[in-house]
PDB file of C-alpha atoms in Angstrom:
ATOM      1  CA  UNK A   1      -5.570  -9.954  18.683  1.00 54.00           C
ATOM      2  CA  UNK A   2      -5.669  -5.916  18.412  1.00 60.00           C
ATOM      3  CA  UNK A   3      -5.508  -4.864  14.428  1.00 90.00           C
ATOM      4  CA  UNK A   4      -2.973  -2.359  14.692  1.00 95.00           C
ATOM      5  CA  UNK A   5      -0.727  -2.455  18.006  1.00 95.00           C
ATOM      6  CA  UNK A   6       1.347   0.773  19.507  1.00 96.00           C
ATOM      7  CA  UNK A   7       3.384   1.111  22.352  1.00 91.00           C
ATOM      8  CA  UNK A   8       1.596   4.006  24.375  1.00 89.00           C
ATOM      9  CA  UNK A   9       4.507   5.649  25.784  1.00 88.00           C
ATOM     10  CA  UNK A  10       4.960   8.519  26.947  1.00 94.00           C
ATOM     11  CA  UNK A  11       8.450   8.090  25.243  1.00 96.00           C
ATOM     12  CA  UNK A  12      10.662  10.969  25.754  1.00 97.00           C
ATOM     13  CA  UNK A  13      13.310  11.921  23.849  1.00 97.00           C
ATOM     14  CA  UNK A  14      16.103  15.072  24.747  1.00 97.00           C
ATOM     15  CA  UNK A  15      15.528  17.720  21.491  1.00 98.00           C
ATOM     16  CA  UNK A  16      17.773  17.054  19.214  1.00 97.00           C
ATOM     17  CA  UNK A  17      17.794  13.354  19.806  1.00 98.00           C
ATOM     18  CA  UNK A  18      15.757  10.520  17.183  1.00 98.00           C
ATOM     19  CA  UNK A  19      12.596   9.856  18.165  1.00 97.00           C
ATOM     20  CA  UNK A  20      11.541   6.125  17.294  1.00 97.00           C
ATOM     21  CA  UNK A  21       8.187   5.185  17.168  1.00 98.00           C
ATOM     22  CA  UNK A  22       6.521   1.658  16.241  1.00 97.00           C
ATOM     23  CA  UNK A  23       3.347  -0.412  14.753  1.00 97.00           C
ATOM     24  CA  UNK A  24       2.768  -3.817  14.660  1.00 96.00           C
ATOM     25  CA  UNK A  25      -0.220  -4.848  12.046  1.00 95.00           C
ATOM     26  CA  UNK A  26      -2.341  -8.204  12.561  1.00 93.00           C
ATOM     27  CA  UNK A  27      -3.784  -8.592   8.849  1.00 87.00           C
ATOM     28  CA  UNK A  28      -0.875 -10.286   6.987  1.00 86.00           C
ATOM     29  CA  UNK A  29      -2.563  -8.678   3.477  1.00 84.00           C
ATOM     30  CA  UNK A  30      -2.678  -4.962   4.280  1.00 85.00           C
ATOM     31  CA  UNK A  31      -1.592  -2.735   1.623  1.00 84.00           C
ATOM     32  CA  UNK A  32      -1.386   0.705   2.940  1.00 90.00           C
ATOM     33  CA  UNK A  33      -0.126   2.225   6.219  1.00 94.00           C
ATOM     34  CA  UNK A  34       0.129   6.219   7.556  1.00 95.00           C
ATOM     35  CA  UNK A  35       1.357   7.779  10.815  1.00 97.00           C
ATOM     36  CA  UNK A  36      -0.777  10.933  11.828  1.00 97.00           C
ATOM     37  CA  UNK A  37       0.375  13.412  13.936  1.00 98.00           C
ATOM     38  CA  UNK A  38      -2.338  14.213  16.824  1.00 97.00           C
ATOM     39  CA  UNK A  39      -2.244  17.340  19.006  1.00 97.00           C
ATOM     40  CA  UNK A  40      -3.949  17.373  22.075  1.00 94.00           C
ATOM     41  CA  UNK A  41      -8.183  18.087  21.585  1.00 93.00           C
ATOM     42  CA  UNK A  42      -7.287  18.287  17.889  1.00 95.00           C
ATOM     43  CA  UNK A  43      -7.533  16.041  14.577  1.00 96.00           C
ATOM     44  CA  UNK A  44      -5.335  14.046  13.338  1.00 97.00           C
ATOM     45  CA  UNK A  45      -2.759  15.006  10.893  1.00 96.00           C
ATOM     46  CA  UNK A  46      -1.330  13.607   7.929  1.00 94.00           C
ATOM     47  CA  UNK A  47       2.723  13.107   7.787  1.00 95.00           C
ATOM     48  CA  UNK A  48       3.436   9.941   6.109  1.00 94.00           C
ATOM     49  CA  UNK A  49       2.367   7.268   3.954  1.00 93.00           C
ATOM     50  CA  UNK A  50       4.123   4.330   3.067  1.00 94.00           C
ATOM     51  CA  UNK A  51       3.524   1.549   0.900  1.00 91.00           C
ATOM     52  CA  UNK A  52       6.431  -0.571  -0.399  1.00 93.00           C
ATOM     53  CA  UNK A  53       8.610  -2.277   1.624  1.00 96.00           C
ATOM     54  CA  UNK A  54      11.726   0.034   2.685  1.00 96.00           C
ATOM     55  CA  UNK A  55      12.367   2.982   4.163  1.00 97.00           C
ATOM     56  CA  UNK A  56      10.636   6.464   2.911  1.00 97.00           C
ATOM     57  CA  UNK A  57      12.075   9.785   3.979  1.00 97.00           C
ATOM     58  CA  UNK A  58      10.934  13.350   4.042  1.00 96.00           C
ATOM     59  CA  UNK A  59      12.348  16.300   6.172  1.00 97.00           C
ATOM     60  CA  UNK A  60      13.046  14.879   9.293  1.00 98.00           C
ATOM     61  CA  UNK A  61      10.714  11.577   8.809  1.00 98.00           C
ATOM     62  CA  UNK A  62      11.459   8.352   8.016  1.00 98.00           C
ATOM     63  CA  UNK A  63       8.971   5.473   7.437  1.00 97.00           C
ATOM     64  CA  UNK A  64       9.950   2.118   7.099  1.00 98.00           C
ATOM     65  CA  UNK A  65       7.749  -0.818   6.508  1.00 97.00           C
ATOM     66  CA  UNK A  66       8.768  -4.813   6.679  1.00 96.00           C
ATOM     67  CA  UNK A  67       6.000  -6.661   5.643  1.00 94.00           C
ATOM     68  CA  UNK A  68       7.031  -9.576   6.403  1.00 94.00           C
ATOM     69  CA  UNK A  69       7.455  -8.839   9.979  1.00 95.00           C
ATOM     70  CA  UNK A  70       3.975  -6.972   9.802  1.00 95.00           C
ATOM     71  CA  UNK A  71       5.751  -3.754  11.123  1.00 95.00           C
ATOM     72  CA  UNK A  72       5.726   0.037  10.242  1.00 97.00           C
ATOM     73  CA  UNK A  73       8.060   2.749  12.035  1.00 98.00           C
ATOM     74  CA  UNK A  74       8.700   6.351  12.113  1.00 98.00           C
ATOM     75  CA  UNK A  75      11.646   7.923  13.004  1.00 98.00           C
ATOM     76  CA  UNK A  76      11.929  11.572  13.752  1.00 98.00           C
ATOM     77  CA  UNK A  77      15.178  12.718  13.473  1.00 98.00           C
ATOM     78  CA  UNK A  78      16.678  16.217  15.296  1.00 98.00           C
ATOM     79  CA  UNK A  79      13.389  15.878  17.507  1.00 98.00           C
ATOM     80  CA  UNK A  80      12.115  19.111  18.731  1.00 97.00           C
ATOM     81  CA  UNK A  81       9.480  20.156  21.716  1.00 97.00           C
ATOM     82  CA  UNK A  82       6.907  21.093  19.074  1.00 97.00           C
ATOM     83  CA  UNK A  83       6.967  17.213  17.903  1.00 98.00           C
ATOM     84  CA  UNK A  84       5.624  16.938  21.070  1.00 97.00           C
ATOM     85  CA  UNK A  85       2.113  15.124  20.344  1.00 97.00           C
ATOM     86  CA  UNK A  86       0.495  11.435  19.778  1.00 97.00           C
ATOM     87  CA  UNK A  87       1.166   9.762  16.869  1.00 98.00           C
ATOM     88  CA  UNK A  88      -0.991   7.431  15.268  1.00 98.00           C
ATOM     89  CA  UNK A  89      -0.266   4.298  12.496  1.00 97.00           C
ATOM     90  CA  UNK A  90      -2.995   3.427  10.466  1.00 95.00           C
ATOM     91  CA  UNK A  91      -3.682   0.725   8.419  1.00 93.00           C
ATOM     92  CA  UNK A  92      -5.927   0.374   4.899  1.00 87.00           C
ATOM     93  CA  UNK A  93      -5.874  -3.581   4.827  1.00 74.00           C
ATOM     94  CA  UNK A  94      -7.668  -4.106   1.871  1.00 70.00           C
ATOM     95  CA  UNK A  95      -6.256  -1.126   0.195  1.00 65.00           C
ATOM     96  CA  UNK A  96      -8.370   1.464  -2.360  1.00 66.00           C
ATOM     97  CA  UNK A  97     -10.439   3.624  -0.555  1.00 76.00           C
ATOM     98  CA  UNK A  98     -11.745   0.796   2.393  1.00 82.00           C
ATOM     99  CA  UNK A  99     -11.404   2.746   5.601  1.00 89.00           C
ATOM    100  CA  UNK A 100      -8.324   2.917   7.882  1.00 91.00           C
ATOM    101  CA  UNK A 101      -7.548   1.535  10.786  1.00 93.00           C
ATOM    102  CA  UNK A 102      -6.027   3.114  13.738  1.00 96.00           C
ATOM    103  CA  UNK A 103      -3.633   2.112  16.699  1.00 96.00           C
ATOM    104  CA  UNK A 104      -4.665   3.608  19.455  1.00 96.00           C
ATOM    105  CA  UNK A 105      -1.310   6.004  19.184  1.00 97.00           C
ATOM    106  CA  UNK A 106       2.002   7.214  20.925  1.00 97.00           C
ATOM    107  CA  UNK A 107       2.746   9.802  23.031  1.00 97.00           C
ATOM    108  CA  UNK A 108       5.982  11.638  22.100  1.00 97.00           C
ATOM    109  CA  UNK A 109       7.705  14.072  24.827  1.00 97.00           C
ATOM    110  CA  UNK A 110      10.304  16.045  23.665  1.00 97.00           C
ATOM    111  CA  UNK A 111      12.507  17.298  26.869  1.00 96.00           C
ATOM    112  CA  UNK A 112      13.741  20.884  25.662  1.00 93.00           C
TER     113      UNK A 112
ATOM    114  CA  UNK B   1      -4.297  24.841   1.256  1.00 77.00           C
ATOM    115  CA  UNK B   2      -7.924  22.693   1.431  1.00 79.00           C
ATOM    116  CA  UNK B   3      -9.577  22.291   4.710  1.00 91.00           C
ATOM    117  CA  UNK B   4     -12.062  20.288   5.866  1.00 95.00           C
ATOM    118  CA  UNK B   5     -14.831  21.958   7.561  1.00 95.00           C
ATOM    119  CA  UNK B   6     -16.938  20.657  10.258  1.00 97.00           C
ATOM    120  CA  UNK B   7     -19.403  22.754  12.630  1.00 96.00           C
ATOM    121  CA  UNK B   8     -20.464  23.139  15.149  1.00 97.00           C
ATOM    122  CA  UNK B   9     -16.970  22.582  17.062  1.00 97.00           C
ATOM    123  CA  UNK B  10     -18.689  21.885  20.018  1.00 97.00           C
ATOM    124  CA  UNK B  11     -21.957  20.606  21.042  1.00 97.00           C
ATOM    125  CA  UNK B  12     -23.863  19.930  23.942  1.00 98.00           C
ATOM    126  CA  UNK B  13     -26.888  17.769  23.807  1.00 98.00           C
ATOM    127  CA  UNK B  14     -29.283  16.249  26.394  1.00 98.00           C
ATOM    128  CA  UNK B  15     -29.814  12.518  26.180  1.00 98.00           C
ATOM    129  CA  UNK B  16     -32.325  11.370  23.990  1.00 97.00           C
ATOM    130  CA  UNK B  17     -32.191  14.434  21.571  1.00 98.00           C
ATOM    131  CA  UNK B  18     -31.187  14.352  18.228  1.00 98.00           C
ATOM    132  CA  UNK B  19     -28.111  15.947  16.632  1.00 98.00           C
ATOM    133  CA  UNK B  20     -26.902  16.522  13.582  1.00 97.00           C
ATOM    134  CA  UNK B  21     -23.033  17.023  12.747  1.00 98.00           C
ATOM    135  CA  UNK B  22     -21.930  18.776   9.513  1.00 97.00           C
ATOM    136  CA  UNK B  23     -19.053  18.555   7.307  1.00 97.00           C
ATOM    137  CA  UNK B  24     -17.712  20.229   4.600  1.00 95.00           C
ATOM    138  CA  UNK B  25     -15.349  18.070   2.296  1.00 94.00           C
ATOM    139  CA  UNK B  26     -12.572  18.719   0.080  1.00 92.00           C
ATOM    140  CA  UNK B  27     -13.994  19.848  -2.971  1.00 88.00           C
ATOM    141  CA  UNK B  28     -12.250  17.547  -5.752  1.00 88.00           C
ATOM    142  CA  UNK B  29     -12.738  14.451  -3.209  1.00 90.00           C
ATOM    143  CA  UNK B  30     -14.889  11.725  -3.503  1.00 88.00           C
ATOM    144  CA  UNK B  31     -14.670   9.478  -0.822  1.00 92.00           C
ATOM    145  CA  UNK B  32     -16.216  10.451   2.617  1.00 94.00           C
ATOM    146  CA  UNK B  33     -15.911   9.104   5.875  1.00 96.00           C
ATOM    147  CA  UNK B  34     -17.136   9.503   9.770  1.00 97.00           C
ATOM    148  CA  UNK B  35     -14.716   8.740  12.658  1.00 98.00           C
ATOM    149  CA  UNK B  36     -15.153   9.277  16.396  1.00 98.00           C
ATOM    150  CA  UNK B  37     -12.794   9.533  19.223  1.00 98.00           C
ATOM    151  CA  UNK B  38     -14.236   8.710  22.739  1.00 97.00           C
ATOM    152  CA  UNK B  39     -11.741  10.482  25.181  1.00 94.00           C
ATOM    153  CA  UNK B  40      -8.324   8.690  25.499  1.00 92.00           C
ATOM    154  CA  UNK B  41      -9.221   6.099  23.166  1.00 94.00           C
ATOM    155  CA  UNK B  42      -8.430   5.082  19.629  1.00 95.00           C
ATOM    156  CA  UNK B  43     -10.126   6.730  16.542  1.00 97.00           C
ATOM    157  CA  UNK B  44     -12.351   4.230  15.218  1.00 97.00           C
ATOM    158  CA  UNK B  45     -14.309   4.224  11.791  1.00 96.00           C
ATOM    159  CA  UNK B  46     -18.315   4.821  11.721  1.00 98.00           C
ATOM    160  CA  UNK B  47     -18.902   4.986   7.916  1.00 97.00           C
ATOM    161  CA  UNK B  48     -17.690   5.464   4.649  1.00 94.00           C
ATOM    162  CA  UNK B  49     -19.641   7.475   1.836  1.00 93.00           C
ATOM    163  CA  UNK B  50     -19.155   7.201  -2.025  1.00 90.00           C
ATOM    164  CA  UNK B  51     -21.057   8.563  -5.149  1.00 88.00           C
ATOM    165  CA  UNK B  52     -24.017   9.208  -2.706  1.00 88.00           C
ATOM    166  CA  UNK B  53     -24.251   6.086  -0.749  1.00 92.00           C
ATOM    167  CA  UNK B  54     -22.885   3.886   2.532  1.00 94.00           C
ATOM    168  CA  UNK B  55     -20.138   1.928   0.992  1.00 92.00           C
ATOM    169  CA  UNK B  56     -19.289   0.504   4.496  1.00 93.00           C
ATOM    170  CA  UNK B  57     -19.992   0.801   8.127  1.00 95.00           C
ATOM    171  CA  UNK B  58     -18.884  -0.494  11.712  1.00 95.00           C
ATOM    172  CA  UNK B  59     -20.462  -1.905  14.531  1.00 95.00           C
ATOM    173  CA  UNK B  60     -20.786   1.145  16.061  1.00 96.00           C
ATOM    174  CA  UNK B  61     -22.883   2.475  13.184  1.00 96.00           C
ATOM    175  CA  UNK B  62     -26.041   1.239  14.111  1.00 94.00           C
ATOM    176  CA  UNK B  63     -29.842   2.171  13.672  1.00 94.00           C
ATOM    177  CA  UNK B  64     -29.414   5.475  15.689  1.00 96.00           C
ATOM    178  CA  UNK B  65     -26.978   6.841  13.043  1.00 97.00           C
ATOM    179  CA  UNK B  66     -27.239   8.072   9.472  1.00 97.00           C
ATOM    180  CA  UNK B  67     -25.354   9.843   7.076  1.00 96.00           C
ATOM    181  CA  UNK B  68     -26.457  12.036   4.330  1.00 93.00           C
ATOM    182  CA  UNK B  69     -25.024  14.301   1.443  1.00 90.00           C
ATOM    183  CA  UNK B  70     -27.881  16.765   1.261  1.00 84.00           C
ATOM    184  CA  UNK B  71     -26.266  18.944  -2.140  1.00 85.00           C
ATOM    185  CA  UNK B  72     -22.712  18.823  -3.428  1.00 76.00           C
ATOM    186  CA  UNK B  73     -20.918  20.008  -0.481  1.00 84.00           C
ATOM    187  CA  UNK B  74     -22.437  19.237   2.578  1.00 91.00           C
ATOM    188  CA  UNK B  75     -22.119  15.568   4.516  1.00 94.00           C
ATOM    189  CA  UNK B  76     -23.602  15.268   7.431  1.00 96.00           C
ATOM    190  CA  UNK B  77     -24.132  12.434  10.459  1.00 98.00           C
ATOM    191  CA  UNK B  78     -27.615  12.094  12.430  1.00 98.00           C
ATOM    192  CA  UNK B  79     -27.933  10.803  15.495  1.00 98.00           C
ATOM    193  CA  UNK B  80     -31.340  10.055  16.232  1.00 96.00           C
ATOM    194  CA  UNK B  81     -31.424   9.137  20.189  1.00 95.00           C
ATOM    195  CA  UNK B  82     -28.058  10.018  21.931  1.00 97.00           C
ATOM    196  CA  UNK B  83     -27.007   8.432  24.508  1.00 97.00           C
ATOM    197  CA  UNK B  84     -24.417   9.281  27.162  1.00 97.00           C
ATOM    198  CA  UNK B  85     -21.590   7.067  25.333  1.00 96.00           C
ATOM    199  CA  UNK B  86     -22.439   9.146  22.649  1.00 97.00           C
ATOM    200  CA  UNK B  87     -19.924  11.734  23.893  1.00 98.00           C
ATOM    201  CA  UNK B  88     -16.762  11.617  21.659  1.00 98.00           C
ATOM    202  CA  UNK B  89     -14.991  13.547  18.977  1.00 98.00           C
ATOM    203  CA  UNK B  90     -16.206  13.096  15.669  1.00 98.00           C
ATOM    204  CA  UNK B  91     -14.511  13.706  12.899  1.00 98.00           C
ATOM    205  CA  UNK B  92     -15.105  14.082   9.036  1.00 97.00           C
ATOM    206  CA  UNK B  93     -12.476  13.000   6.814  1.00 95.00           C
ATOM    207  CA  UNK B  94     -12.371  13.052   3.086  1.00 93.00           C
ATOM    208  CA  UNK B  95      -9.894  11.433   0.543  1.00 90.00           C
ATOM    209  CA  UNK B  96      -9.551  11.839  -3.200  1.00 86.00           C
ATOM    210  CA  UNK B  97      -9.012   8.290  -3.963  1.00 79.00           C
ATOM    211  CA  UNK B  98      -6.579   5.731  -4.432  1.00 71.00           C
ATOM    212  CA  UNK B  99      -4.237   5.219  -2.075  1.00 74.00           C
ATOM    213  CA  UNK B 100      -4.306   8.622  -0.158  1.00 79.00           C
ATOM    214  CA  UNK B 101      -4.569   9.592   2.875  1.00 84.00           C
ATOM    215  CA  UNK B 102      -7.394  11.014   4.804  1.00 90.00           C
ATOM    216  CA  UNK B 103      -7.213  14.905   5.190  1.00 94.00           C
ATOM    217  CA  UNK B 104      -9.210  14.892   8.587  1.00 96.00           C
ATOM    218  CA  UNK B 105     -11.390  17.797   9.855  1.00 97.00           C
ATOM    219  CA  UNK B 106     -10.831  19.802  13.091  1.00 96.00           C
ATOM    220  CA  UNK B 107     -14.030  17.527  14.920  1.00 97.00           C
ATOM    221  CA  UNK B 108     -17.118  18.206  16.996  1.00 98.00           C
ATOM    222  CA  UNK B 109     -16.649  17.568  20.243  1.00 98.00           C
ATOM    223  CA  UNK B 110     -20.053  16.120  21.728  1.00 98.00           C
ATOM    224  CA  UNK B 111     -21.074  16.014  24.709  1.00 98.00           C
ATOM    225  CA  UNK B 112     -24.560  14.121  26.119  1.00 98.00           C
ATOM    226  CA  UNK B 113     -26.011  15.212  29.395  1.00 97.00           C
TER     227      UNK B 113
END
C-alpha cells in the first residue's frame, strides 16, 4: 500500500474557479501533514501545514485534515494561471523532526 | 527572507566518478536533510542530519553515499561511484525544529553519463 496517495491529474480548473486537490495517508498515527507547491525543474515550496483535525485557511488556501478518514485536502480558491504547478502532500508520521514523506504530487492547470 | 543554498545547480558527471553536492542551510536551523527527485517521480528522503550526525537514512542511502557538515555552514552529500540511476534532482532541505516545515533548496540537477 503506497504511504501517501495523490490523484495525478492534470486537473484543470477555469481561473477563477476552486481548485480541489487530495491525499490519502496509509500510517493511521501520523502527526503532521504539508502541501508544497512545485514548479516545473524547481524545488518544492512550502504553502501549508496542518496539524489538527479541521480546516486551516490562509489567503486563498484551505487545508483540511480528517484523521479519521486518513485524508488531507487543499483547496485553492479564485484559482489563477500562475497556480499552475504540482502540488505535493507530505506526511511526518512519527512527528518531531523524522523526515517527510511525499505523494508523488498533482498537477494543477489553470485554463485562463 | 532565508534561502537555502545549494551549488553547483547543475552537474554533469561520468559514471563511476565521484561527486560532491553542497548545501548551505538556514542559519538558525538545526535539522538537515537530503532528498532526490528522479525525473517524473516522487521526492523521496536520503538522510537526515542532526547535531553533527545521521539521525536516519533510506534504502536508497547506501554505502556509495555520505553526508558531512565540514564547519558550521556547509552540508554536503558524496557520492562515491555514480551510477547512471544516479541522475536525479537533489535537494537540501533544512528545518528549525518541531513541527515545521522543510524550507527546500533550489537542487542540483545531476546527470551521469
Amino acid at each position: 500500500q503506497k504511504e501517501v496517495e495523490q490523484n495525478s491529474g492534470p486537473l484543470s480548473v477555469p481561473e477563477g474557479a476552486i481548485a480541489s486537490l487530495n491525499c490519502t495517508y496509509s500510517d493511521r498515527v501520523s502527526q503532521s501533514f504539508f502541501w508544497y507547491r512545485q514548479y516545473s525543474g524547481k524545488s518544492p515550496e512550502l504553502i501549508m501545514s496542518i496539524y489538527s483535525n479541521g480546516d486551516k485557511e490562509d489567503g486563498r488556501f484551505t487545508a483540511q485534515l480528517n484523521k479519521a478518514s486518513q485524508y488531507v485536502s487543499l483547496l485553492i480558491r479564485d484559482s489563477q494561471p500562475s497556480d499552475s504547478a504540482t502540488y505535493l502532500c507530505a506526511v511526518n508520521r512519527r512527528g518531531g523532526n523524522t523526515p517527510l514523506v511525499f505523494g508523488k504530487g498533482t498537477r494543477l492547470s489553470v485554463i485562463a | 527572507e532565508p534561502e537555502v543554498t545549494q551549488t553547483p545547480s547543475h552537474q554533469v558527471t561520468q559514471m563511476g566518478q565521484e561527486v560532491i553536492l553542497r548545501c548551505v542551510p538556514i542559519s538558525n536551523h538545526l535539522y538537515f536533510y537530503w532528498y532526490r527527485q528522479i525525473l517524473g517521480q516522487k521526492v523521496e528522503f536520503l538522510v537526515s542530519f542532526y547535531n553533527n550526525e545521521i539521525s536516519e537514512k533510506s534504502e536508497i542511502f547506501d554505502d556509495q553515499f555520505s553526508v558531512e557538515r565540514p564547519d558550521g555552514s556547509n552540508f554536503t552529500l558524496k557520492i562515491r561511484s555514480t551510477k547512471l540511476e544516479d541522475s536525479a534532482m537533489y535537494f537540501c532541505a533544512s528545518t528549525v525544529g518541531g513541527n515545521y516545515g522543510y524550507t527546500f533548496g533550489s537542487g542540483t540537477r545531476l546527470t551521469v553519463v
